[in-house]
PDB file of C-alpha atoms in Angstrom:
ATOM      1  CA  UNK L 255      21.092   3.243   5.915  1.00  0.00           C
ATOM      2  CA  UNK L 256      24.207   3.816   3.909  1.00  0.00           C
ATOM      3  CA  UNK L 257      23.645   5.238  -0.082  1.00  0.00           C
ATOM      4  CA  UNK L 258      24.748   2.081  -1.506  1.00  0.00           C
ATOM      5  CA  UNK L 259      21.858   0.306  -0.184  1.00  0.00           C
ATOM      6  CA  UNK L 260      19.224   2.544  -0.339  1.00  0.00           C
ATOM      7  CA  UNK L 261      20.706   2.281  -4.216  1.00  0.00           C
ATOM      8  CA  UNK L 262      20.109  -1.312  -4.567  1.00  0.00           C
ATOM      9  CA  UNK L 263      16.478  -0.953  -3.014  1.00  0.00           C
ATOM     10  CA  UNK L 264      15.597   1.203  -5.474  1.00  0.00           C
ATOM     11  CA  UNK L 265      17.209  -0.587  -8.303  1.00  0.00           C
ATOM     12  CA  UNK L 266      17.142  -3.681  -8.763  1.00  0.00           C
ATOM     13  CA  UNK L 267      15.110  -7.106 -11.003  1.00  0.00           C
ATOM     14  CA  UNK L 268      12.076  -6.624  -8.689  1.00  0.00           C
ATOM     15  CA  UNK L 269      12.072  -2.680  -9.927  1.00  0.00           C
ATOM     16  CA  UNK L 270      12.101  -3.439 -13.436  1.00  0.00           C
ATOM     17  CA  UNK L 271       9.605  -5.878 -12.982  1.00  0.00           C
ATOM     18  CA  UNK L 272       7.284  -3.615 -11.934  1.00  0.00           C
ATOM     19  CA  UNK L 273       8.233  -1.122 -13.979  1.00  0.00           C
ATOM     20  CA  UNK L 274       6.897  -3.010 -17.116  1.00  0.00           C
ATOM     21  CA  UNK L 275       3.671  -4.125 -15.346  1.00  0.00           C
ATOM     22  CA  UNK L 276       2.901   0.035 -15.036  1.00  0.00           C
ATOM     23  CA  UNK L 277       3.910   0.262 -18.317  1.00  0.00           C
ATOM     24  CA  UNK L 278       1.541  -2.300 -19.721  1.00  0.00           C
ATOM     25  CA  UNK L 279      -1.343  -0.965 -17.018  1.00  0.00           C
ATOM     26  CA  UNK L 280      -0.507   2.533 -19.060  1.00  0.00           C
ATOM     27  CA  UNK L 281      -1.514   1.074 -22.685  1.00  0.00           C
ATOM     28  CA  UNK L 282      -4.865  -0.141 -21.409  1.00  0.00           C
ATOM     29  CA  UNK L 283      -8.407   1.819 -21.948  1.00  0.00           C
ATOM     30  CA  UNK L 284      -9.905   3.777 -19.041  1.00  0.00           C
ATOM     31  CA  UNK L 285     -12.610   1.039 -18.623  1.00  0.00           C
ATOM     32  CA  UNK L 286     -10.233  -2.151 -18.317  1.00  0.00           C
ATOM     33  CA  UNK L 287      -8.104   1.142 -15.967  1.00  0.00           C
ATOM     34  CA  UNK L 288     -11.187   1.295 -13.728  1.00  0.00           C
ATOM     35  CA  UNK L 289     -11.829  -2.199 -13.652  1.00  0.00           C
ATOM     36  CA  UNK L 290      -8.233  -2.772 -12.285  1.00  0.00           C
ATOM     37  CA  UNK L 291      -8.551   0.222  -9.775  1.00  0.00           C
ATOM     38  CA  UNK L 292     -11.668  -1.475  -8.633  1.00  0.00           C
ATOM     39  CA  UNK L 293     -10.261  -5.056  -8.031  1.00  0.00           C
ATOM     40  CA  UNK L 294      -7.163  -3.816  -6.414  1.00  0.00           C
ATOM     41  CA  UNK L 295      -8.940  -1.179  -4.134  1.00  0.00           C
ATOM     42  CA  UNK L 296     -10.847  -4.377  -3.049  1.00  0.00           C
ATOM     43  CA  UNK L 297      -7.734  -6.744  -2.548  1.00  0.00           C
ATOM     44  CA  UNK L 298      -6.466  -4.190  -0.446  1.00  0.00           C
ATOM     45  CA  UNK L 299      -9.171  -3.794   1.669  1.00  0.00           C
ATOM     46  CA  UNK L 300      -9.041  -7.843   2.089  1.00  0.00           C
ATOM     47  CA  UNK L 301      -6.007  -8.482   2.238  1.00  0.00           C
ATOM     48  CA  UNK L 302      -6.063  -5.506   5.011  1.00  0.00           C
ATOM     49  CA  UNK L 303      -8.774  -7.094   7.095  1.00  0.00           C
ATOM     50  CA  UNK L 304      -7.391 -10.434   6.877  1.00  0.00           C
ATOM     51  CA  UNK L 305      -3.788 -10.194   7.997  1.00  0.00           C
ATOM     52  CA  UNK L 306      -3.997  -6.917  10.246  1.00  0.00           C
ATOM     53  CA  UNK L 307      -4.858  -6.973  13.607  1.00  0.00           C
ATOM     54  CA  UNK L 308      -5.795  -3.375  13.741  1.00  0.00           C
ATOM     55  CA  UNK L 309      -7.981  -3.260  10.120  1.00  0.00           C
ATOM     56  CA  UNK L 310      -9.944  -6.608  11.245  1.00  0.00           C
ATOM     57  CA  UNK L 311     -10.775  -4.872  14.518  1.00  0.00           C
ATOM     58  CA  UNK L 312     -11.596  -1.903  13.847  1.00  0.00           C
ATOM     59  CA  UNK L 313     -13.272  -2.864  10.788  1.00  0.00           C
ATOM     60  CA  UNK L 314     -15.450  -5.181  12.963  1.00  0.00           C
ATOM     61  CA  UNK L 315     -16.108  -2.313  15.540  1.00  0.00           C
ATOM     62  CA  UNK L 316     -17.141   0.159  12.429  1.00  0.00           C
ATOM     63  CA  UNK L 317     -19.723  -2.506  11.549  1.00  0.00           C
ATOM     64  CA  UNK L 318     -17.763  -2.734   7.672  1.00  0.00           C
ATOM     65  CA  UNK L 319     -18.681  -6.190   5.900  1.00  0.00           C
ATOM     66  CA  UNK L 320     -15.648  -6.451   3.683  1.00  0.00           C
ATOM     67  CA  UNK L 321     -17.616  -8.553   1.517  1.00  0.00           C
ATOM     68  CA  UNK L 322     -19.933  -5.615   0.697  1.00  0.00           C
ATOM     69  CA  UNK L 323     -17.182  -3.703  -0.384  1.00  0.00           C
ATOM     70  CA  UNK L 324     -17.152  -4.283  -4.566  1.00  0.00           C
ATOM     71  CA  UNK L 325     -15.482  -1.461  -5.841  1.00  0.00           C
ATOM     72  CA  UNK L 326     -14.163   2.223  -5.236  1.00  0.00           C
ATOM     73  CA  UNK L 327     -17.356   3.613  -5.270  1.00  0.00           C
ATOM     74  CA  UNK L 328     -17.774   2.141  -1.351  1.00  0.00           C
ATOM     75  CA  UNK L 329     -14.936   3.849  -0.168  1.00  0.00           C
ATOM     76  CA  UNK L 330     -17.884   5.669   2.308  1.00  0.00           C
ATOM     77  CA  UNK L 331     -18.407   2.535   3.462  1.00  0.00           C
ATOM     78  CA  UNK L 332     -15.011   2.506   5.390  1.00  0.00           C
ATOM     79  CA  UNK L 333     -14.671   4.320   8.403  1.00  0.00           C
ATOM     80  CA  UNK L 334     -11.961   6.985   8.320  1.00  0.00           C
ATOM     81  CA  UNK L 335      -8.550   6.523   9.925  1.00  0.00           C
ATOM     82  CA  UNK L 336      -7.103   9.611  11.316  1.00  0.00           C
ATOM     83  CA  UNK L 337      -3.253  10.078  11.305  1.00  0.00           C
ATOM     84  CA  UNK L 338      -3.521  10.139  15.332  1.00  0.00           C
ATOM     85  CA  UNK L 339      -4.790   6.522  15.154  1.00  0.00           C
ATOM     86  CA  UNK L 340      -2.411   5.659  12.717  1.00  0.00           C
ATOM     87  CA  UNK L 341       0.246   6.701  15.105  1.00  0.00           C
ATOM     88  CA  UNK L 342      -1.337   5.222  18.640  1.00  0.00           C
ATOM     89  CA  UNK L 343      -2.044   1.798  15.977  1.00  0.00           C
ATOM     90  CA  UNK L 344       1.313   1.078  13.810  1.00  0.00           C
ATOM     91  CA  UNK L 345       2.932  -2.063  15.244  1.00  0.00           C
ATOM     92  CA  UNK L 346      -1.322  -3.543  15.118  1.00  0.00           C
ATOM     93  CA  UNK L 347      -1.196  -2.324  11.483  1.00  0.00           C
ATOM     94  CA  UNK L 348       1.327  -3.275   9.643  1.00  0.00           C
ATOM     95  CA  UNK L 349       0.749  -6.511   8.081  1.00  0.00           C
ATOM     96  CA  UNK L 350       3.716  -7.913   6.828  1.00  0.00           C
ATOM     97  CA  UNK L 351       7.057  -9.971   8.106  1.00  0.00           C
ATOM     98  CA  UNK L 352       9.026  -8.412  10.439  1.00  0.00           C
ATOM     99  CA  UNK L 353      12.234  -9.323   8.862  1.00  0.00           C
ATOM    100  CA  UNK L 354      11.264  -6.550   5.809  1.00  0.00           C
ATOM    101  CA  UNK L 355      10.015  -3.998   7.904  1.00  0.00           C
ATOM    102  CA  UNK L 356      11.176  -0.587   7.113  1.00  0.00           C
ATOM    103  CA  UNK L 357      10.224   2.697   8.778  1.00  0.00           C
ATOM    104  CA  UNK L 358       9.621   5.594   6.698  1.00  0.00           C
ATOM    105  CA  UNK L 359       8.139   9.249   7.767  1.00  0.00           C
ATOM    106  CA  UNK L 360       5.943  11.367   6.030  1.00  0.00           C
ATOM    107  CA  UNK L 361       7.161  15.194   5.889  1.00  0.00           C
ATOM    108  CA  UNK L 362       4.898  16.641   8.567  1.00  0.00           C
ATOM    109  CA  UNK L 363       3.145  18.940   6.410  1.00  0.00           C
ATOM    110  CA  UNK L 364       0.402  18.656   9.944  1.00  0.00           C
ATOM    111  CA  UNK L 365       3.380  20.111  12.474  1.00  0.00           C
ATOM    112  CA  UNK L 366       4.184  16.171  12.961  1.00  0.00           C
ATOM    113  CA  UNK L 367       5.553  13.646  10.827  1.00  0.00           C
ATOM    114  CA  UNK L 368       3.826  10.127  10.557  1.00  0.00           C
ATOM    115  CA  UNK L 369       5.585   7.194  11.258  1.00  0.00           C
ATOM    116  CA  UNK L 370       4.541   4.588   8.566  1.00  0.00           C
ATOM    117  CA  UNK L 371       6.003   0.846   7.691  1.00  0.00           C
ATOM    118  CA  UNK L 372       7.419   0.194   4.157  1.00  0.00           C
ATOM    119  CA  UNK L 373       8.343  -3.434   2.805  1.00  0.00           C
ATOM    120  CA  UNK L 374      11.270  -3.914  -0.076  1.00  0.00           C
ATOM    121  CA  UNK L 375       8.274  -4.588  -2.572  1.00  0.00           C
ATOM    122  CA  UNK L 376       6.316  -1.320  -1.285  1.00  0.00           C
ATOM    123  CA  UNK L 377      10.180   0.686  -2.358  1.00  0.00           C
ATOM    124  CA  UNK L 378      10.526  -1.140  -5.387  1.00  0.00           C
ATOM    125  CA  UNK L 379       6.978  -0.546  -6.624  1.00  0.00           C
ATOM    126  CA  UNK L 380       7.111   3.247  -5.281  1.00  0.00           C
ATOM    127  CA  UNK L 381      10.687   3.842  -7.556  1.00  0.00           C
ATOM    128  CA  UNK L 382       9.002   1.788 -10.227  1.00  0.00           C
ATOM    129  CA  UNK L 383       6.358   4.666 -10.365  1.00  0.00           C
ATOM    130  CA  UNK L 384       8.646   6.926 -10.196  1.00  0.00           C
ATOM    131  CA  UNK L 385      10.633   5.941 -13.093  1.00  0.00           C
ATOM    132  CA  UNK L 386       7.571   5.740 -15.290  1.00  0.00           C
ATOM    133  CA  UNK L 387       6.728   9.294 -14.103  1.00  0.00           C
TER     134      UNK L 387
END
C-alpha cells in the first residue's frame, strides 16, 4: 500500500470524528466511564456472536448465553481464544464486508506474528486514539 494512502486512512473526516467522540468520552466521570466500558464490552460480544460464524459457534460449543453477559465483570464467562485458534479461525471470524477488509500483523512478540483483519473504521478509530494520546 503506497504512503499516500495509508495517509488518507489515517487522516481523514471519519478520524476527526472520532477523535472528538474520545475527547468527549475523556471529560466524563469514572462511573458514566465504566458504564460505557460496560455497554460496549457487551455490544461487542453481540455484535460478535451475531454476525461471526466462528464467535456464534464456538460460543454455542462453550455453552456462553450472550444474554447473560451484562457487563465486564463476566469476562470469565467467555471461553478463551488462543492466538493458534485465531490463526486456524480468521476468514470464520472476521465479521465485516469483504470489500473493507484489510490484513494487518501483530509483531510476533510469541516467535510468530498473528494475522488479524482491520476495517477503514477499525484504522480511523485506532489513529483517532492515537492522536488523543
Amino acid at each position: 500500500m503506497n504512503d499516500w494512502i495509508k495517509y488518507i486512512l489515517r487522516n481523514n473526516l471519519y478520524t476527526n470524528h472520532y477523535q472528538k467522540i474520545i475527547d468527549k468520552i475523556y471529560k466524563k466521570s469514572n462511573d458514566e466511564i465504566i458504564n460505557l466500558y460496560n455497554i460496549k464490552f457487551k455490544e461487542i460480544i453481540n455484535h460478535a456472536y451475531s454476525h461471526s460464524k466462528f464467535y456464534n459457534s464456538y460460543y454455542k460449543k462453550n455453552g456462553v448465553d450472550v444474554n447473560e453477559i451484562k457487563s465486564i465483570n463476566d469476562i470469565d464467562k467467555l471461553p478463551i481464544i488462543t492466538s493458534k485458534i485465531i490463526k486456524n479461525e480468521i476468514n470464520k471470524i472476521y465479521c465485516g464486508n469483504s470489500i473493507f477488509k484489510i490484513e494487518g500483523l501483530t509483531s510476533g512478540t510469541t516467535g510468530s506474528p498473528l494475522t488479524t483483519f482491520r476495517t477503514i473504521k477499525s484504522i480511523n478509530i485506532e489513529n483517532a486514539f492515537l492522536r488523543n494520546y
